[in-house]
XYZ file of C-alpha atoms in Angstrom:
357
model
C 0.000 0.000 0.000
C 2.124 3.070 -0.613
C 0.790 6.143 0.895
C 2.639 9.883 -0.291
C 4.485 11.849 2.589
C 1.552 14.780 1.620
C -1.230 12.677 2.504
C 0.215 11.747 5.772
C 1.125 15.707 6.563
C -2.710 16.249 5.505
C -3.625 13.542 8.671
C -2.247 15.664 11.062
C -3.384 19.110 9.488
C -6.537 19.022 11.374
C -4.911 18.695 15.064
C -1.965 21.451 15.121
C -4.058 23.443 17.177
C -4.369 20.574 19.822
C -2.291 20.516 22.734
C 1.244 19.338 23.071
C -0.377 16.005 25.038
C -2.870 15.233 23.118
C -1.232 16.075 19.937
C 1.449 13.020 20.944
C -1.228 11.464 21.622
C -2.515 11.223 17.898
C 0.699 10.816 16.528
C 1.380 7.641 18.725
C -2.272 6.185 17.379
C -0.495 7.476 13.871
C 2.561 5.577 14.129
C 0.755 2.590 15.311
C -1.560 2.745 12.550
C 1.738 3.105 9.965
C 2.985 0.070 11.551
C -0.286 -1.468 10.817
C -0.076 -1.111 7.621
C 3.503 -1.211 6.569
C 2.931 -4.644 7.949
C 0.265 -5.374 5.359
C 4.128 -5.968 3.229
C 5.655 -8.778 5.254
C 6.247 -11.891 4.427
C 2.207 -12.974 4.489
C 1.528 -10.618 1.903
C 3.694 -12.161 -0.261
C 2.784 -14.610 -2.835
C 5.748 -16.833 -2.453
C 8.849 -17.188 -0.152
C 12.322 -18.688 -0.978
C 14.052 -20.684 2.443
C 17.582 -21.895 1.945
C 17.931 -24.819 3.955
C 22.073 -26.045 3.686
C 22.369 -30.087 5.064
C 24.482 -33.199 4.967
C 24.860 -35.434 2.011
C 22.550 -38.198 3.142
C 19.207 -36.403 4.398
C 18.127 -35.528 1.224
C 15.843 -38.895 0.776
C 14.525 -37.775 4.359
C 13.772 -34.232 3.060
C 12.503 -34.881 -0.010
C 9.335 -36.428 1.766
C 9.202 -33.800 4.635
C 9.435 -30.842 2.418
C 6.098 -31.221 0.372
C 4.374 -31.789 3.314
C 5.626 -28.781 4.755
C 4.945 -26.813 2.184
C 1.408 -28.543 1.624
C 0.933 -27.103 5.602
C 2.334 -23.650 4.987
C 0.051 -23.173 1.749
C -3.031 -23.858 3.500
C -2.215 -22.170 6.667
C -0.702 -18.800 5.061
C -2.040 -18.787 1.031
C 1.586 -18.529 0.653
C 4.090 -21.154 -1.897
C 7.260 -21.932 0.015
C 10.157 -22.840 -2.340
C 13.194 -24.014 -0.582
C 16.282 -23.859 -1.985
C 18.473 -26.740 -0.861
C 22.304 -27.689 -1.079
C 23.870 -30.767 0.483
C 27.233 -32.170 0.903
C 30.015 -32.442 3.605
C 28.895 -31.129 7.365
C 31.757 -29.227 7.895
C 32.404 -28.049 4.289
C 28.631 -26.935 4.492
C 29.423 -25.342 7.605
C 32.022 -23.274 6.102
C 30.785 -22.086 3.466
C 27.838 -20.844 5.579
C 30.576 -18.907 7.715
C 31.949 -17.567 4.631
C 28.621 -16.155 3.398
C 28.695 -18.923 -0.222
C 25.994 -19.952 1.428
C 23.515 -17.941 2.686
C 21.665 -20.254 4.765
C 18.313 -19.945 6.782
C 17.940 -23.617 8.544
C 21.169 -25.606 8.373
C 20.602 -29.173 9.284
C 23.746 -30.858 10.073
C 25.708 -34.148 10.813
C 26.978 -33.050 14.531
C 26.687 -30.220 17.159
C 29.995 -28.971 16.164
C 29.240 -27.472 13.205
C 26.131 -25.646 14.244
C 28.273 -24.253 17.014
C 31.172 -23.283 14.632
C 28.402 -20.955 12.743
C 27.153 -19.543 16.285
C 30.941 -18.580 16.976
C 31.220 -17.115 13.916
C 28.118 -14.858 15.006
C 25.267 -15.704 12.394
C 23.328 -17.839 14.815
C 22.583 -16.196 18.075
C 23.721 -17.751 21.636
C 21.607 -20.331 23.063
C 20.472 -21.375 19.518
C 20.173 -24.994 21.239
C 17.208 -24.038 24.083
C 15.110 -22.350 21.125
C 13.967 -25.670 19.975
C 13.121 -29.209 21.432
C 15.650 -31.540 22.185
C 18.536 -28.847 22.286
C 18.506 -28.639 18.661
C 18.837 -32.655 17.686
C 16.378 -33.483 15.436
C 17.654 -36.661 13.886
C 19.298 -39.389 15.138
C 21.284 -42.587 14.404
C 24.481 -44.959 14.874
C 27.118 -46.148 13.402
C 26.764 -49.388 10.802
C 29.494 -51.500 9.598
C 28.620 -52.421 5.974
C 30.387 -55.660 4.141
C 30.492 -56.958 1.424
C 27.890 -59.378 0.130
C 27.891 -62.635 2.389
C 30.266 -60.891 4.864
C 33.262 -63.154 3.406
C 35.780 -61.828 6.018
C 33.586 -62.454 8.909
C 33.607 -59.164 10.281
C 32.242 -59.450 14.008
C 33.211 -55.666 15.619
C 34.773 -52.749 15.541
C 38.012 -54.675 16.546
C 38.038 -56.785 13.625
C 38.405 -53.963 11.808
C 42.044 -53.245 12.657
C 42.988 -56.853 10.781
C 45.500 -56.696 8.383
C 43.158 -58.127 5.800
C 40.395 -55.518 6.497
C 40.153 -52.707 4.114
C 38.172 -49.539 5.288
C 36.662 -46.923 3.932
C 36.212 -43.567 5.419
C 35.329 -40.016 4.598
C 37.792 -37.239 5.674
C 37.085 -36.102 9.287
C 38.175 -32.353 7.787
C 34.735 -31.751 5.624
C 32.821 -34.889 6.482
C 30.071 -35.619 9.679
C 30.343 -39.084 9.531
C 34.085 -39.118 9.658
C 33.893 -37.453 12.780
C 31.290 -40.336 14.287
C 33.274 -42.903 13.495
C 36.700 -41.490 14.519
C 34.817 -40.952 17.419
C 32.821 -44.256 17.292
C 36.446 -46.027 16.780
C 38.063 -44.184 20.213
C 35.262 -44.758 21.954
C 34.872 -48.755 21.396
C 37.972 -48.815 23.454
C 37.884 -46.261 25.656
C 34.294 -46.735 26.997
C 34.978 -50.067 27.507
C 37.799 -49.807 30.136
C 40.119 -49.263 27.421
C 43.126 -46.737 28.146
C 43.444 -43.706 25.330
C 47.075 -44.918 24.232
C 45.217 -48.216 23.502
C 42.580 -46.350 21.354
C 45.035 -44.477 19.688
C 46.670 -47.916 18.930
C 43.832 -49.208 17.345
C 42.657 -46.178 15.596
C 45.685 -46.028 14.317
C 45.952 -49.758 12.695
C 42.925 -48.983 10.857
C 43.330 -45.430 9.152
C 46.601 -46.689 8.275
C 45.157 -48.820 5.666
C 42.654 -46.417 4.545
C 43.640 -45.894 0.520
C 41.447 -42.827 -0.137
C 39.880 -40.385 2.646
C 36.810 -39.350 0.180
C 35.022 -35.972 0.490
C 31.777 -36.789 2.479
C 29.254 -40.018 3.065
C 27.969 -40.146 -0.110
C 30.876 -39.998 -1.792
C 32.117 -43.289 0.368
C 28.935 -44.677 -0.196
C 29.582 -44.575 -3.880
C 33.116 -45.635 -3.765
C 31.732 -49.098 -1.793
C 28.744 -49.486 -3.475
C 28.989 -48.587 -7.215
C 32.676 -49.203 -8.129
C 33.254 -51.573 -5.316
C 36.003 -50.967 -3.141
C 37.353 -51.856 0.341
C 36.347 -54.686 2.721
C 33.897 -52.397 5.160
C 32.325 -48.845 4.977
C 31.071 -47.190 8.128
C 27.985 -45.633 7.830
C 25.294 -43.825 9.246
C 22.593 -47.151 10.191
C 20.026 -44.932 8.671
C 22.052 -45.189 5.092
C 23.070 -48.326 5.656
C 19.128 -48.877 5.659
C 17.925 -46.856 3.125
C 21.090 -48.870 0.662
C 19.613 -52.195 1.856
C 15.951 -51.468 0.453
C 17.821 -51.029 -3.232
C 20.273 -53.394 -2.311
C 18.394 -56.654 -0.402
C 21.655 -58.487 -0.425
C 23.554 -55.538 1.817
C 25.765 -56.953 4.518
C 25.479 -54.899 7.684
C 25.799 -54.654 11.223
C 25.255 -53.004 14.396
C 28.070 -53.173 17.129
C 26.162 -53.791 20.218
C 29.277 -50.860 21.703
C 27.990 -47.630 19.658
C 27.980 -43.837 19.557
C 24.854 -41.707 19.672
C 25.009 -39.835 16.188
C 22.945 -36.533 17.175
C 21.817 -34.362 13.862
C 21.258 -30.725 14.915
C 19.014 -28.402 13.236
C 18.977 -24.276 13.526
C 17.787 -21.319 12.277
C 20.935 -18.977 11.036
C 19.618 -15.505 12.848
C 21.455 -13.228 11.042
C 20.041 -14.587 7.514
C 16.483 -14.996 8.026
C 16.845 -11.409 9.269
C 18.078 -10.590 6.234
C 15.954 -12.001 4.209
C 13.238 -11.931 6.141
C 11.900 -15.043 6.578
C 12.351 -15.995 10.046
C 8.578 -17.162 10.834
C 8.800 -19.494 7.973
C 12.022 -20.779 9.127
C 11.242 -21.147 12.952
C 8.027 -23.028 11.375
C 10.037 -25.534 9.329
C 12.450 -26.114 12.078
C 9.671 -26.766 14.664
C 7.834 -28.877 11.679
C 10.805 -31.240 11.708
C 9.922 -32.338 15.208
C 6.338 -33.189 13.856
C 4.929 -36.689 13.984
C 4.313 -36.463 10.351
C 7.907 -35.432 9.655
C 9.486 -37.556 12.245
C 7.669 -40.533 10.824
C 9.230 -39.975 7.466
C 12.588 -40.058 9.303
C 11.703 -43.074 10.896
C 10.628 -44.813 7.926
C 14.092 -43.667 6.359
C 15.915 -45.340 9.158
C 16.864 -42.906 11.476
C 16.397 -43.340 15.037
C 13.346 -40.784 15.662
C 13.734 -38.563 18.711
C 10.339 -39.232 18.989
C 10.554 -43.338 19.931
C 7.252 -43.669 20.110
C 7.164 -43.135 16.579
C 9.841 -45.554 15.338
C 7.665 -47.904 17.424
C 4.580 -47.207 15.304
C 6.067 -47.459 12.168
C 7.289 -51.247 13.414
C 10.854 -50.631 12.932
C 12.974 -52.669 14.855
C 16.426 -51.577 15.531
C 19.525 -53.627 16.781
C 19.421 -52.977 20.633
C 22.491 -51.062 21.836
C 24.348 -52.327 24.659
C 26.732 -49.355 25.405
C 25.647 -45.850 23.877
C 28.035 -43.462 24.316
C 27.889 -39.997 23.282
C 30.278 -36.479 22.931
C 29.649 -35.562 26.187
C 30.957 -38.950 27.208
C 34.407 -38.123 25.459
C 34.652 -34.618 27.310
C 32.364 -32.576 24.972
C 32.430 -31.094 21.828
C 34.612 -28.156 22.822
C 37.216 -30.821 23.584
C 36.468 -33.311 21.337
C 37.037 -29.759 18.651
C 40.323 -29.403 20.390
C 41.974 -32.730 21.214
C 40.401 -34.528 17.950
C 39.924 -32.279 15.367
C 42.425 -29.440 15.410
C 45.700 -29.040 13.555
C 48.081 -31.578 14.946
C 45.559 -33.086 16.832
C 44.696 -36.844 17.457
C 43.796 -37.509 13.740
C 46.142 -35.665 11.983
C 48.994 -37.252 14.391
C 47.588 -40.748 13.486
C 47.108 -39.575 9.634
C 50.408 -38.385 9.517
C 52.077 -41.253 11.496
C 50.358 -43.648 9.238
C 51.113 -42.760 6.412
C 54.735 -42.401 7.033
């Protein structure tokens, strides 16, 4: 509605002989009444809405049944079209090109805590992003598979079997993939949360990276190495991929180590974008969507743990009990895990470079 500065002086023409009071007093009803209608141009009155939504490589079967439905709920809610505009790859590549602005994100959906709080650091989501939302921000949720080949012809049992000199791995990079991270982390924590000592984790990590050929890019890239041009012995996996593979592939090899990592998939609004582009209600209502019983059950019936279990439950998926499920805060937190872990010169670049030496 655009409305000329004249016809807004004409308004207040008729009360410049009213008292200072009461004259603020019409020009507060004024400015509410502006504010009224400027509103009238927000996002509602708009016909359509774009929402960037940046995620990890293997969510986008799990998305591309959540997102019409969302958008179905949106439509007939707000007469409004939601497109979203998605990218997936890497986590932590995601991540950084978030940081760097390649990306200009409004919900990022990622493999691990880490990341979302590397974007909160870098000031583009606000403190505290983690009590905004249910679950402090973890949406999705799996563990960590062993995959091998068809008929399991080298008999792998556990994660120890898979420091064997006959055992072939393959692994993403932990430097721009999630599900590197989990299983360098799933890998330590076999031994350690077992009454293992760290030297003997590092041991064992060790033995196995060492015999990694390739460190590939992110899961999906793995995936395809293992699955479509068939190499390695083993790929460790997200269960919920593992599952998804297995519904193409009936005779997939997989397993479950009863000793297993919560894999915790956060999800946030980036504050500083969706001011920009204005679209935070429709990106606080997709986040809080996600938690849904019609979105969780999609996740569910993609193989992810739901957060909701009562919905895993009543899609009558039955999941490998866990024996021991350890998580990040069990291996001194993500902070640490950033530190000791992840950093340069820390515990996998060490083993990297001592392996391949």
């Amino acid at each position: 509605m655009n409305v000329s500065l004249l016809s807004i002086r004409s308004l207040f023409r008729p009360f410049r002989s009213l008292s200072g009071r009461s004259f603020l007093s019409f020009l507060l009803v004024g400015l509410l009444a502006s504010l009224a209608l400027a509103s009238c141009g927000g996002i509602g009155s708009k016909p359509e809405v774009k929402l960037n939504l940046v995620s990890f490589s293997v969510t986008k079967a799990a998305h591309d049944q959540i997102i019409p439905k969302f958008v179905e709920k949106w439509r007939k809610e707000h007469n409004q079209k939601v497109i979203f505009q998605r990218s997936y790859g890497g986590s932590l590549a995601q991540a950084d090109d978030v940081i760097a602005g390649k990306q200009e994100a409004d919900v990022v959906h990622l493999a691990l805590p880490l990341d979302v709080m590397r974007i909160s650091q870098a000031g583009l989501i606000n403190r505290g992003w983690e009590d905004r939302v249910p679950r402090r921000g973890v949406v999705s949720h799996s563990v960590a598979a062993i995959v091998t080949r068809a008929g399991n012809p080298k008999k792998i049992q556990s994660w120890a079997d898979l420091a064997r000199e006959d055992v072939t791995v393959l692994s993403a990079d932990p430097k721009t993939s999630g599900i590197a991270i989990w299983q360098l982390l799933a890998l330590w924590g076999s031994v350690t949360q077992t009454g293992g000592e760290p030297q003997q984790a590092w041991d064992f990590v060790r033995r196995i990276y060492q015999k990694i050929p390739t460190l590939a890019r992110d899961a999906r890239e793995a995936s395809n190495a293992f699955f479509q041009e068939g190499k390695g012995d083993v790929l460790v996996t997200y269960e919920n991929e593992v599952i998804l593979a297995a519904r193409n592939q009936p005779d997939t090899n997989y397993l479950v180590p009863p000793v297993n990592i919560s894999i915790d998939n956060p999800v946030a609004v980036v504050d500083r974008n969706v001011d920009k582009h204005g679209t935070r209600e429709v990106a606080e209502a997709f986040v809080n969507f996600l938690y849904s019983e019609p979105a969780q059950q999609e996740l569910a019936k993609l193989g992810y743990r739901s957060v909701n279990p009562f919905v895993a439950k009543d899609e009558g998926l039955q999941f490998p009990p866990i024996e021991t499920l350890f998580n990040a805060q069990d291996l001194g937190g993500w902070t640490l895990i950033e530190k000791e872990f992840l950093a340069n010169n820390g515990i996998f670049e060490q083993i990297k470079n001592q392996s391949a030496s």
